[in-house]
Amino acid sequence: VCYTCHSNETEYPFYARIAPVSWIAAERVNAGRAHLNFSEQPLSNIDPDQLIAYIESGAMPPAAYRLTHPEANLTAEQKVALIDGIRATLGE
């Protein structure tokens, strides 16, 4: 889910190739990459505590994204697994 907006590996759905949806999608992905880009930022420059705080607060994934991508509505168990993965990858 995170890599959709926070990497150079974005795969747009078919409807995101039609204006004006394409403009909105591109703007949101570009904004996401500007804040955090897993494809370009060294892991040592990523603050795991900040990522975890965004996930725990429900700020990530954003509500607007979750509306059109129901798979991004993470269960409590999925959030725990994601946070555990962040800790394992980036440390405490």
C-alpha positions as YAML, in Angstrom:
chain: A
units: angstrom
residues:
- id: 1
  name: VAL
  ca: [0.00, 0.00, 0.00]
- id: 2
  name: CYS
  ca: [2.71, 2.51, 0.94]
- id: 3
  name: TYR
  ca: [4.66, 2.02, -2.29]
- id: 4
  name: THR
  ca: [1.75, 3.30, -4.37]
- id: 5
  name: CYS
  ca: [2.56, 6.91, -3.45]
- id: 6
  name: HIS
  ca: [5.91, 6.57, -1.70]
- id: 7
  name: SER
  ca: [8.08, 4.96, -4.39]
- id: 8
  name: ASN
  ca: [8.89, 5.11, -8.07]
- id: 9
  name: GLU
  ca: [6.91, 1.88, -8.57]
- id: 10
  name: THR
  ca: [3.44, 3.41, -8.80]
- id: 11
  name: GLU
  ca: [0.95, 1.40, -10.81]
- id: 12
  name: TYR
  ca: [-1.99, 3.58, -11.76]
- id: 13
  name: PRO
  ca: [-5.43, 2.01, -12.22]
- id: 14
  name: PHE
  ca: [-7.01, 2.46, -15.66]
- id: 15
  name: TYR
  ca: [-9.26, 5.31, -14.53]
- id: 16
  name: ALA
  ca: [-6.24, 7.29, -13.32]
- id: 17
  name: ARG
  ca: [-5.15, 7.69, -16.93]
- id: 18
  name: ILE
  ca: [-8.13, 9.88, -17.77]
- id: 19
  name: ALA
  ca: [-8.11, 13.62, -17.09]
- id: 20
  name: PRO
  ca: [-8.89, 15.17, -14.65]
- id: 21
  name: VAL
  ca: [-8.42, 12.08, -12.46]
- id: 22
  name: SER
  ca: [-4.92, 11.68, -13.91]
- id: 23
  name: TRP
  ca: [-4.00, 15.18, -12.75]
- id: 24
  name: ILE
  ca: [-5.24, 14.56, -9.21]
- id: 25
  name: ALA
  ca: [-3.51, 11.18, -9.00]
- id: 26
  name: ALA
  ca: [-0.22, 12.58, -10.29]
- id: 27
  name: GLU
  ca: [-0.35, 15.48, -7.83]
- id: 28
  name: ARG
  ca: [-0.99, 13.17, -4.87]
- id: 29
  name: VAL
  ca: [1.72, 10.70, -5.86]
- id: 30
  name: ASN
  ca: [4.22, 13.50, -6.41]
- id: 31
  name: ALA
  ca: [3.36, 14.95, -2.99]
- id: 32
  name: GLY
  ca: [3.76, 11.52, -1.38]
- id: 33
  name: ARG
  ca: [7.14, 11.01, -3.02]
- id: 34
  name: ALA
  ca: [8.27, 14.47, -1.93]
- id: 35
  name: HIS
  ca: [7.65, 13.52, 1.71]
- id: 36
  name: LEU
  ca: [8.99, 9.97, 1.51]
- id: 37
  name: ASN
  ca: [10.30, 7.95, -1.42]
- id: 38
  name: PHE
  ca: [11.38, 4.41, -0.59]
- id: 39
  name: SER
  ca: [12.98, 4.11, -4.05]
- id: 40
  name: GLU
  ca: [15.41, 6.96, -3.48]
- id: 41
  name: GLN
  ca: [15.86, 7.65, 0.24]
- id: 42
  name: PRO
  ca: [18.43, 5.66, 2.19]
- id: 43
  name: LEU
  ca: [16.81, 3.66, 4.98]
- id: 44
  name: SER
  ca: [19.02, 5.47, 7.47]
- id: 45
  name: ASN
  ca: [17.23, 8.74, 6.58]
- id: 46
  name: ILE
  ca: [13.76, 7.38, 7.34]
- id: 47
  name: ASP
  ca: [12.39, 7.87, 10.85]
- id: 48
  name: PRO
  ca: [10.53, 4.68, 11.83]
- id: 49
  name: ASP
  ca: [8.82, 6.41, 14.76]
- id: 50
  name: GLN
  ca: [7.28, 8.96, 12.42]
- id: 51
  name: LEU
  ca: [6.02, 6.26, 10.05]
- id: 52
  name: ILE
  ca: [4.53, 4.33, 12.95]
- id: 53
  name: ALA
  ca: [2.84, 7.45, 14.32]
- id: 54
  name: TYR
  ca: [1.20, 8.14, 10.94]
- id: 55
  name: ILE
  ca: [-0.08, 4.57, 10.75]
- id: 56
  name: GLU
  ca: [-1.32, 4.43, 14.34]
- id: 57
  name: SER
  ca: [-3.12, 7.77, 14.03]
- id: 58
  name: GLY
  ca: [-4.88, 6.71, 10.84]
- id: 59
  name: ALA
  ca: [-3.24, 9.48, 8.80]
- id: 60
  name: MET
  ca: [-1.68, 6.86, 6.54]
- id: 61
  name: PRO
  ca: [-2.98, 5.64, 4.26]
- id: 62
  name: PRO
  ca: [-4.98, 8.83, 3.73]
- id: 63
  name: ALA
  ca: [-8.77, 8.65, 3.88]
- id: 64
  name: ALA
  ca: [-9.17, 9.86, 0.28]
- id: 65
  name: TYR
  ca: [-6.94, 7.02, -0.92]
- id: 66
  name: ARG
  ca: [-8.84, 4.46, 1.15]
- id: 67
  name: LEU
  ca: [-12.12, 5.51, -0.49]
- id: 68
  name: THR
  ca: [-10.97, 4.36, -3.90]
- id: 69
  name: HIS
  ca: [-8.69, 1.55, -2.72]
- id: 70
  name: PRO
  ca: [-10.60, -0.59, -0.20]
- id: 71
  name: GLU
  ca: [-7.59, -2.88, 0.23]
- id: 72
  name: ALA
  ca: [-5.88, 0.06, 1.96]
- id: 73
  name: ASN
  ca: [-8.38, -0.08, 4.83]
- id: 74
  name: LEU
  ca: [-6.01, -1.89, 7.14]
- id: 75
  name: THR
  ca: [-7.32, -4.11, 9.90]
- id: 76
  name: ALA
  ca: [-5.82, -3.84, 13.38]
- id: 77
  name: GLU
  ca: [-3.85, -7.01, 12.67]
- id: 78
  name: GLN
  ca: [-2.52, -5.62, 9.38]
- id: 79
  name: LYS
  ca: [-1.44, -2.41, 11.11]
- id: 80
  name: VAL
  ca: [0.43, -4.44, 13.73]
- id: 81
  name: ALA
  ca: [2.13, -6.49, 11.01]
- id: 82
  name: LEU
  ca: [3.08, -3.36, 9.08]
- id: 83
  name: ILE
  ca: [4.47, -1.66, 12.19]
- id: 84
  name: ASP
  ca: [6.39, -4.83, 13.11]
- id: 85
  name: GLY
  ca: [7.84, -4.88, 9.58]
- id: 86
  name: ILE
  ca: [8.87, -1.22, 9.87]
- id: 87
  name: ARG
  ca: [10.57, -1.91, 13.19]
- id: 88
  name: ALA
  ca: [12.33, -4.98, 11.81]
- id: 89
  name: THR
  ca: [13.52, -3.10, 8.73]
- id: 90
  name: LEU
  ca: [14.32, 0.32, 10.14]
- id: 91
  name: GLY
  ca: [14.90, -0.44, 13.82]
- id: 92
  name: GLU
  ca: [13.35, 1.15, 16.88]
...
